[in-house]
Short mmCIF file of C-alpha atoms in Angstrom, two decimals:
data_model
loop_
_atom_site.label_atom_id
_atom_site.label_comp_id
_atom_site.label_asym_id
_atom_site.label_seq_id
_atom_site.Cartn_x
_atom_site.Cartn_y
_atom_site.Cartn_z
CA MET A 64 -169.29 85.17 -55.65
CA TRP A 65 -168.79 83.29 -58.58
CA PHE A 66 -168.10 79.86 -58.61
CA MET A 67 -165.39 78.15 -61.12
CA SER A 68 -166.90 75.68 -63.62
CA SER A 69 -168.17 71.77 -61.70
CA ALA A 70 -165.10 70.86 -64.81
CA VAL A 71 -161.83 72.69 -63.14
CA LEU A 72 -163.06 71.85 -60.07
CA ALA A 73 -162.86 68.05 -61.21
CA LEU A 74 -159.54 68.79 -62.83
CA SER A 75 -157.94 70.45 -60.20
CA THR A 76 -159.35 68.25 -57.81
CA SER A 77 -157.38 65.63 -58.76
CA ILE A 78 -154.77 66.47 -56.76
CA ILE A 79 -154.85 64.94 -52.82
CA LEU A 80 -153.12 66.82 -51.42
CA THR A 81 -151.46 65.11 -48.08
CA ALA A 82 -148.97 67.35 -45.27
CA SER A 83 -145.28 67.27 -47.43
CA ASN A 84 -143.15 65.26 -45.23
CA GLY A 85 -139.76 67.25 -47.17
CA GLN A 86 -138.63 69.62 -50.22
CA ALA A 87 -139.88 66.88 -52.58
CA ASP A 88 -142.96 67.03 -51.78
CA LEU A 89 -142.86 70.42 -51.40
CA LYS A 90 -141.66 70.59 -55.24
CA ASN A 91 -143.75 68.56 -56.63
CA LEU A 92 -147.43 70.33 -54.90
CA LYS A 93 -145.30 73.61 -56.13
CA GLU A 94 -145.26 72.12 -59.47
CA ASN A 95 -149.01 70.58 -60.10
CA PHE A 96 -150.59 74.11 -58.15
CA ASN A 97 -148.96 76.03 -62.02
CA GLU A 98 -150.41 73.08 -64.04
CA GLU A 99 -153.76 73.94 -62.76
CA LEU A 100 -153.31 78.16 -63.10
CA LYS A 101 -153.69 76.84 -66.82
CA ILE A 102 -156.87 74.78 -66.55
CA ALA A 103 -158.31 77.93 -64.87
CA LYS A 104 -157.19 80.32 -67.45
CA ARG A 105 -160.12 78.05 -69.73
CA TYR A 106 -163.01 78.88 -68.32
CA LEU A 107 -162.84 82.87 -66.00
CA CYS A 108 -165.02 83.67 -68.63
CA LYS A 109 -167.74 80.47 -69.34
CA GLU A 110 -171.04 81.80 -67.33
CA LEU A 111 -170.85 85.35 -67.63
CA GLY A 112 -173.92 85.73 -70.47
CA ASN A 113 -174.52 89.55 -70.69
CA GLN A 114 -172.17 90.50 -68.46
CA ARG A 115 -169.15 88.90 -70.39
CA GLN A 116 -168.00 91.39 -71.82
CA SER A 117 -167.02 93.48 -68.77
CA LEU A 118 -166.51 91.20 -66.20
CA CYS A 119 -164.42 88.55 -68.18
CA TYR A 120 -161.75 91.93 -69.10
CA GLU A 121 -161.55 91.94 -64.54
CA ARG A 122 -161.77 88.99 -64.26
CA HIS A 123 -158.34 88.01 -66.14
CA LEU A 124 -156.38 91.01 -65.50
CA ARG A 125 -156.47 89.87 -61.47
CA PHE A 126 -156.00 86.36 -62.98
CA ASN A 127 -153.18 87.16 -64.96
CA GLN A 128 -151.69 89.05 -61.18
CA LEU A 129 -151.94 86.20 -59.69
CA ASN A 130 -150.87 83.97 -61.84
CA ALA A 131 -147.50 86.35 -61.69
CA MET A 132 -147.83 85.99 -58.09
CA ILE A 133 -148.64 82.49 -57.67
CA ARG A 134 -146.32 81.10 -60.41
CA SER A 135 -142.78 83.26 -58.79
CA ASN A 136 -144.05 81.84 -55.33
CA ASN A 137 -144.21 78.71 -56.46
CA ALA A 138 -140.59 78.59 -58.11
CA SER A 139 -138.74 79.79 -55.24
CA PRO A 140 -136.99 77.48 -53.10
CA ASN A 141 -136.62 79.31 -50.16
CA SER A 142 -140.42 79.89 -50.04
CA SER A 143 -141.77 76.82 -47.64
CA VAL A 144 -145.41 77.59 -48.40
CA ALA A 145 -147.03 76.56 -52.08
CA LEU A 146 -149.67 78.55 -52.64
CA ARG A 147 -152.67 76.75 -54.73
CA PHE A 148 -155.09 78.82 -57.25
CA TYR A 149 -158.88 78.78 -55.74
CA PRO A 150 -162.85 79.72 -57.31
CA GLU A 151 -162.13 82.17 -54.37
CA SER A 152 -158.83 84.10 -55.45
CA LEU A 153 -160.39 86.37 -57.46
CA LEU A 154 -162.77 88.34 -55.00
CA SER A 155 -160.78 91.49 -53.48
CA GLY A 156 -159.09 91.21 -49.77
CA GLU A 157 -163.05 93.51 -49.20
CA GLU A 158 -164.66 91.02 -50.24
CA PHE A 159 -163.43 87.64 -49.25
CA GLN A 160 -163.06 89.06 -45.60
CA ARG A 161 -166.46 89.72 -45.93
CA MET A 162 -168.10 86.20 -47.22
CA ARG A 163 -164.90 83.88 -45.98
CA THR A 164 -163.47 84.81 -42.43
CA GLY A 165 -165.47 86.56 -39.80
CA TYR A 166 -163.41 87.34 -36.41
CA ILE A 167 -164.69 90.74 -34.95
CA PRO A 168 -162.37 90.90 -31.43
CA GLN A 169 -163.85 91.32 -28.32
CA LYS A 170 -163.08 92.19 -24.67
CA ILE A 171 -164.37 88.88 -22.99
CA THR A 172 -164.33 88.68 -19.28
CA ARG A 173 -165.05 85.15 -19.09
CA VAL A 174 -161.46 84.58 -18.12
CA ILE A 175 -160.23 80.76 -16.87
CA PRO A 176 -157.22 80.47 -15.50
CA PHE A 177 -154.44 79.42 -16.32
CA ARG A 178 -151.46 78.98 -14.59
CA LYS A 179 -147.87 78.56 -17.32
CA ARG A 180 -144.83 75.65 -15.27
CA PRO A 181 -141.43 75.71 -15.86
CA THR A 182 -141.08 73.06 -18.86
CA LYS A 183 -137.82 71.00 -19.41
CA ARG A 184 -138.99 71.24 -23.70
CA THR A 185 -137.29 67.61 -24.84
CA ALA A 186 -134.78 68.66 -28.38
CA GLU A 187 -138.18 67.99 -30.39
CA GLU A 188 -142.04 67.27 -29.25
CA TYR A 189 -145.24 66.84 -31.56
CA LEU A 190 -148.81 66.49 -31.56
CA ASN A 191 -152.43 66.38 -33.51
CA TYR A 192 -154.88 66.15 -32.11
CA ALA A 193 -156.58 65.66 -35.36
CA GLU A 194 -153.80 61.30 -35.62
CA GLN A 195 -155.21 61.46 -32.72
CA GLY A 196 -159.46 61.00 -34.05
CA LEU A 197 -160.44 63.51 -31.05
CA VAL A 198 -160.69 66.72 -34.31
CA THR A 199 -164.57 66.92 -35.90
CA PRO A 200 -164.56 66.54 -40.03
CA VAL A 201 -163.78 69.81 -41.44
CA LYS A 202 -166.51 71.83 -42.83
CA ASN A 203 -167.27 74.68 -45.27
CA GLN A 204 -168.55 78.07 -44.55
CA LYS A 205 -168.84 78.71 -48.02
CA GLU A 206 -169.54 82.14 -48.68
CA CYS A 207 -171.08 83.46 -44.53
CA GLY A 208 -168.53 84.89 -42.81
CA ALA A 209 -169.50 83.22 -40.12
CA CYS A 210 -165.62 81.27 -38.50
CA TYR A 211 -167.07 82.05 -34.96
CA ALA A 212 -169.30 79.35 -34.65
CA PHE A 213 -168.18 76.83 -37.48
CA THR A 214 -164.20 77.10 -34.63
CA ALA A 215 -166.82 77.61 -31.52
CA LEU A 216 -168.29 74.31 -32.12
CA SER A 217 -166.02 72.60 -33.55
CA VAL A 218 -164.31 72.85 -30.37
CA LEU A 219 -167.66 71.69 -28.39
CA GLY A 220 -167.30 68.97 -30.40
CA SER A 221 -163.32 67.70 -29.19
CA ALA A 222 -163.97 68.60 -25.86
CA PHE A 223 -167.81 65.62 -26.54
CA LEU A 224 -165.05 63.34 -27.94
CA ARG A 225 -162.39 63.81 -25.59
CA LYS A 226 -164.83 63.13 -22.34
CA PHE A 227 -167.24 61.50 -24.07
CA GLY A 228 -165.64 59.48 -27.15
CA LYS A 229 -168.94 60.12 -28.48
CA THR A 230 -168.44 62.01 -32.39
CA THR A 231 -171.54 65.36 -32.81
CA ASP A 232 -171.94 67.27 -35.83
CA PHE A 233 -173.35 70.36 -33.34
CA SER A 234 -176.18 73.40 -36.28
CA GLU A 235 -173.24 76.33 -37.37
CA GLN A 236 -177.05 77.37 -38.64
CA GLN A 237 -178.48 77.00 -35.09
CA GLY A 238 -174.58 78.29 -33.35
CA ILE A 239 -175.69 81.50 -36.39
CA ASP A 240 -178.93 82.18 -36.61
CA CYS A 241 -180.00 81.98 -32.37
CA THR A 242 -176.95 84.16 -31.36
CA PHE A 243 -177.67 87.01 -33.64
CA SER A 244 -178.27 90.30 -32.25
CA ARG A 245 -179.44 93.59 -34.35
CA TYR A 246 -178.47 95.16 -31.39
CA ASP A 247 -176.78 93.34 -28.48
CA VAL A 248 -172.50 94.21 -28.96
CA ARG A 249 -172.41 90.92 -27.19
CA MET A 250 -174.00 88.45 -29.84
CA ASN A 251 -173.09 88.23 -32.80
CA ARG A 252 -174.50 89.40 -36.53
CA GLY A 253 -174.64 86.36 -38.19
CA CYS A 254 -173.17 86.90 -41.40
CA HIS A 255 -171.74 89.86 -40.84
CA GLY A 256 -169.14 88.32 -37.78
CA GLY A 257 -169.22 87.64 -34.83
CA HIS A 258 -167.28 86.16 -31.92
CA PRO A 259 -166.93 82.13 -31.35
CA TYR A 260 -167.28 82.87 -26.84
CA TYR A 261 -170.98 84.11 -27.69
CA VAL A 262 -171.81 80.82 -29.43
CA LEU A 263 -170.57 79.03 -26.16
CA LEU A 264 -172.29 80.88 -24.53
CA TYR A 265 -175.50 80.24 -25.46
CA ALA A 266 -174.35 76.15 -25.55
CA LYS A 267 -174.04 76.98 -21.72
CA THR A 268 -177.83 77.01 -21.20
CA LYS A 269 -179.53 75.85 -24.43
CA GLN A 270 -178.92 72.29 -26.50
CA PHE A 271 -177.62 72.30 -29.95
CA VAL A 272 -179.09 70.12 -32.66
CA SER A 273 -177.71 68.48 -35.10
CA GLN A 274 -177.04 69.49 -38.25
CA THR A 275 -179.22 66.71 -39.63
CA ASN A 276 -182.10 68.85 -37.67
CA TYR A 277 -181.11 72.14 -38.91
CA ARG A 278 -178.98 72.27 -42.28
CA TYR A 279 -176.50 74.44 -42.71
CA HIS A 280 -177.68 77.76 -46.05
CA ASN A 281 -174.56 80.35 -45.26
CA ARG A 282 -177.21 82.31 -44.79
CA LEU A 283 -178.95 84.32 -40.89
CA GLN A 284 -182.21 83.47 -40.84
CA HIS A 285 -184.27 82.90 -38.18
CA CYS A 286 -183.84 80.96 -35.59
CA ASN A 287 -185.95 78.49 -34.97
CA ILE A 288 -185.23 75.84 -32.67
CA VAL A 289 -187.55 74.83 -30.05
CA GLU A 290 -185.30 75.66 -26.25
CA LYS A 291 -184.12 72.97 -24.17
CA ALA A 292 -181.82 73.43 -21.51
CA GLN A 293 -178.40 71.98 -21.98
CA THR A 294 -178.32 68.27 -20.57
CA VAL A 295 -174.57 69.04 -19.92
CA SER A 296 -172.66 71.46 -18.51
CA LEU A 297 -169.51 72.86 -19.38
CA ARG A 298 -167.59 76.38 -19.16
CA ALA A 299 -165.96 78.62 -21.96
CA GLY A 300 -164.37 81.50 -21.91
CA VAL A 301 -161.00 82.92 -22.75
CA VAL A 302 -157.81 81.46 -20.90
CA GLU A 303 -155.24 83.65 -19.48
CA SER A 304 -152.06 83.60 -20.99
CA ASP A 305 -149.32 85.45 -21.37
CA GLY A 306 -148.48 85.89 -25.31
CA SER A 307 -146.68 83.47 -25.39
CA ASP A 308 -145.68 80.40 -27.18
CA GLU A 309 -145.16 77.65 -24.20
CA ALA A 310 -147.84 79.23 -22.92
CA LEU A 311 -150.32 78.19 -25.41
CA MET A 312 -148.71 74.61 -25.57
CA GLN A 313 -149.12 74.21 -22.68
CA ILE A 314 -152.87 75.43 -23.24
CA LEU A 315 -153.19 72.68 -25.58
CA ARG A 316 -151.86 69.42 -24.07
CA LYS A 317 -154.89 70.21 -20.72
CA MET A 318 -157.58 72.07 -22.60
CA GLY A 319 -157.64 69.88 -25.75
CA PRO A 320 -158.17 72.49 -29.37
CA VAL A 321 -158.97 76.43 -28.58
CA SER A 322 -159.97 78.52 -30.56
CA VAL A 323 -157.84 81.14 -31.70
CA ALA A 324 -157.54 84.50 -33.96
CA ILE A 325 -155.20 85.21 -37.20
CA SER A 326 -155.45 87.66 -39.72
CA VAL A 327 -155.91 86.22 -43.31
CA GLY A 328 -156.92 89.86 -44.79
CA ASP A 329 -155.11 90.27 -48.00
CA SER A 330 -152.22 87.88 -47.47
CA ASP A 331 -151.62 85.00 -49.69
CA PHE A 332 -153.22 82.58 -46.82
CA LYS A 333 -155.95 82.52 -49.27
CA HIS A 334 -154.25 80.80 -51.77
CA TYR A 335 -152.58 78.63 -50.09
CA GLY A 336 -152.19 75.25 -51.01
CA GLY A 337 -149.41 72.91 -48.71
CA GLY A 338 -145.91 73.84 -46.47
CA ILE A 339 -145.30 75.56 -43.63
CA ILE A 340 -146.93 79.76 -43.32
CA THR A 341 -144.54 82.15 -42.80
CA GLN A 342 -145.91 86.09 -43.78
CA CYS A 343 -150.30 86.92 -42.95
CA GLY A 344 -151.75 90.08 -41.59
CA THR A 345 -151.09 92.00 -38.85
CA VAL A 346 -154.71 92.34 -37.46
CA PRO A 347 -156.76 89.34 -36.81
CA ASP A 348 -159.86 88.46 -38.17
CA HIS A 349 -160.71 84.90 -39.22
CA ALA A 350 -160.87 82.40 -36.66
CA VAL A 351 -159.83 78.95 -36.54
CA VAL A 352 -159.50 75.59 -34.88
CA LEU A 353 -155.87 75.47 -33.54
CA VAL A 354 -155.18 71.27 -33.14
CA GLY A 355 -151.94 70.86 -32.58
CA TYR A 356 -148.26 71.45 -33.39
CA ARG A 357 -144.32 70.38 -33.57
CA VAL A 358 -141.46 71.68 -31.54
CA SER A 359 -138.55 70.82 -34.15
CA ASP A 360 -135.01 72.52 -34.23
CA ASP A 361 -134.78 70.61 -37.96
CA ALA A 362 -135.24 71.73 -41.45
CA GLU A 363 -139.13 72.45 -41.50
CA GLY A 364 -138.20 73.90 -37.69
CA SER A 365 -142.09 74.72 -35.44
CA TYR A 366 -145.15 75.20 -36.45
CA TRP A 367 -149.17 75.16 -35.81
CA ILE A 368 -151.45 73.13 -36.70
CA ILE A 369 -154.71 74.44 -37.16
CA LYS A 370 -158.53 73.29 -38.58
CA ASN A 371 -160.09 75.89 -41.50
CA SER A 372 -163.83 76.09 -42.29
CA TRP A 373 -162.98 76.44 -45.75
CA GLY A 374 -163.64 72.91 -46.82
CA THR A 375 -161.20 70.30 -47.64
CA LYS A 376 -160.02 70.75 -51.08
CA TRP A 377 -158.42 74.04 -48.31
CA GLY A 378 -155.16 73.64 -47.49
CA GLU A 379 -154.02 70.26 -46.54
CA ASN A 380 -156.57 69.04 -46.25
CA GLY A 381 -158.35 71.73 -44.75
CA PHE A 382 -155.58 71.66 -42.26
CA ALA A 383 -152.29 74.32 -41.89
CA ARG A 384 -149.42 74.35 -41.01
CA ILE A 385 -148.06 78.37 -39.39
CA ARG A 386 -144.54 78.98 -37.87
CA MET A 387 -144.17 79.72 -34.93
CA GLY A 388 -144.34 83.54 -34.46
CA ALA A 389 -146.28 84.16 -37.43
CA CYS A 390 -149.97 85.43 -37.94
CA ASN A 391 -149.57 86.73 -33.99
CA ILE A 392 -151.51 82.71 -33.06
CA SER A 393 -150.53 83.37 -29.28
CA GLU A 394 -151.18 86.83 -28.41
CA ASP A 395 -154.84 86.61 -28.25
CA ARG A 396 -155.77 84.88 -25.87
CA PRO A 397 -157.80 81.75 -26.85
CA VAL A 398 -160.93 80.36 -26.21
CA ALA A 399 -162.06 76.68 -24.91
CA VAL A 400 -164.28 75.25 -23.18
CA ILE A 401 -165.07 73.06 -20.57
CA LEU A 402 -167.40 69.70 -19.41
CA LYS A 403 -167.44 68.93 -16.08
#
């Protein structure tokens, strides 16, 4: 994978992203991101060396396609999302999926019972655990297809915050290394994908150490933890749901942040810079943390709030808003953890 020059990154990240609160903010985001395209083009081939000519041609070809697509979207007053060029934008759909996603669907038999209750919905309703200080900081999985580990440990971290008021920094590298198996289909595949449940299953009996003591290297390593019994009793599994938005909202209110699967594929999701996403792919391939929602019948409408694992420079400081009904968020059963 190639990286954009530090100069262009410094210039592009000088724009501070905040959740847009109206059409004016969204318009400003689009204009700023269009300016970034001019900067990025200057640095496409800077570090190529001996392979400069052939690779440079490929990069410019791909960049020109992206340039047209991003500008077309950002010029449309009907688009609810601002698209942005990132260093990873030139990856093919297959490359991006391999390096930046990592969710593998599994038939999880451990189910947490949940019954949807009749609810009198108010005209407007808003929940955001991140604003309540109950979500751990956004991290970056880099070029390792291990979204499952980041999502699982973010959910576990939120559970600790809700129960103990204690901020944790669990090691994703431990989650990758120590749930890996080349042969057991009930385990994960390192940087080649996995399922959040198996990380939480490991956490039921083994104690996670901090990021400081087991640093992230964005590649699979040997599990080198001296095994200790987990001192906190927890329950993990997929939550029984009828696949409706209402059920997922009730689960979120009761259990706190949960892991959900969405479809990124070769969609515009990877170019997301702000606003409300309305389209994704159809096959779940990426795990994210659902941290909130908004229900309203105004112009912005109803949407989910998710936390991603692509760093704070992506999206709205590492978060995104997704229109309810898009990306199949409600259809797959969420993964939750309950501390006893």
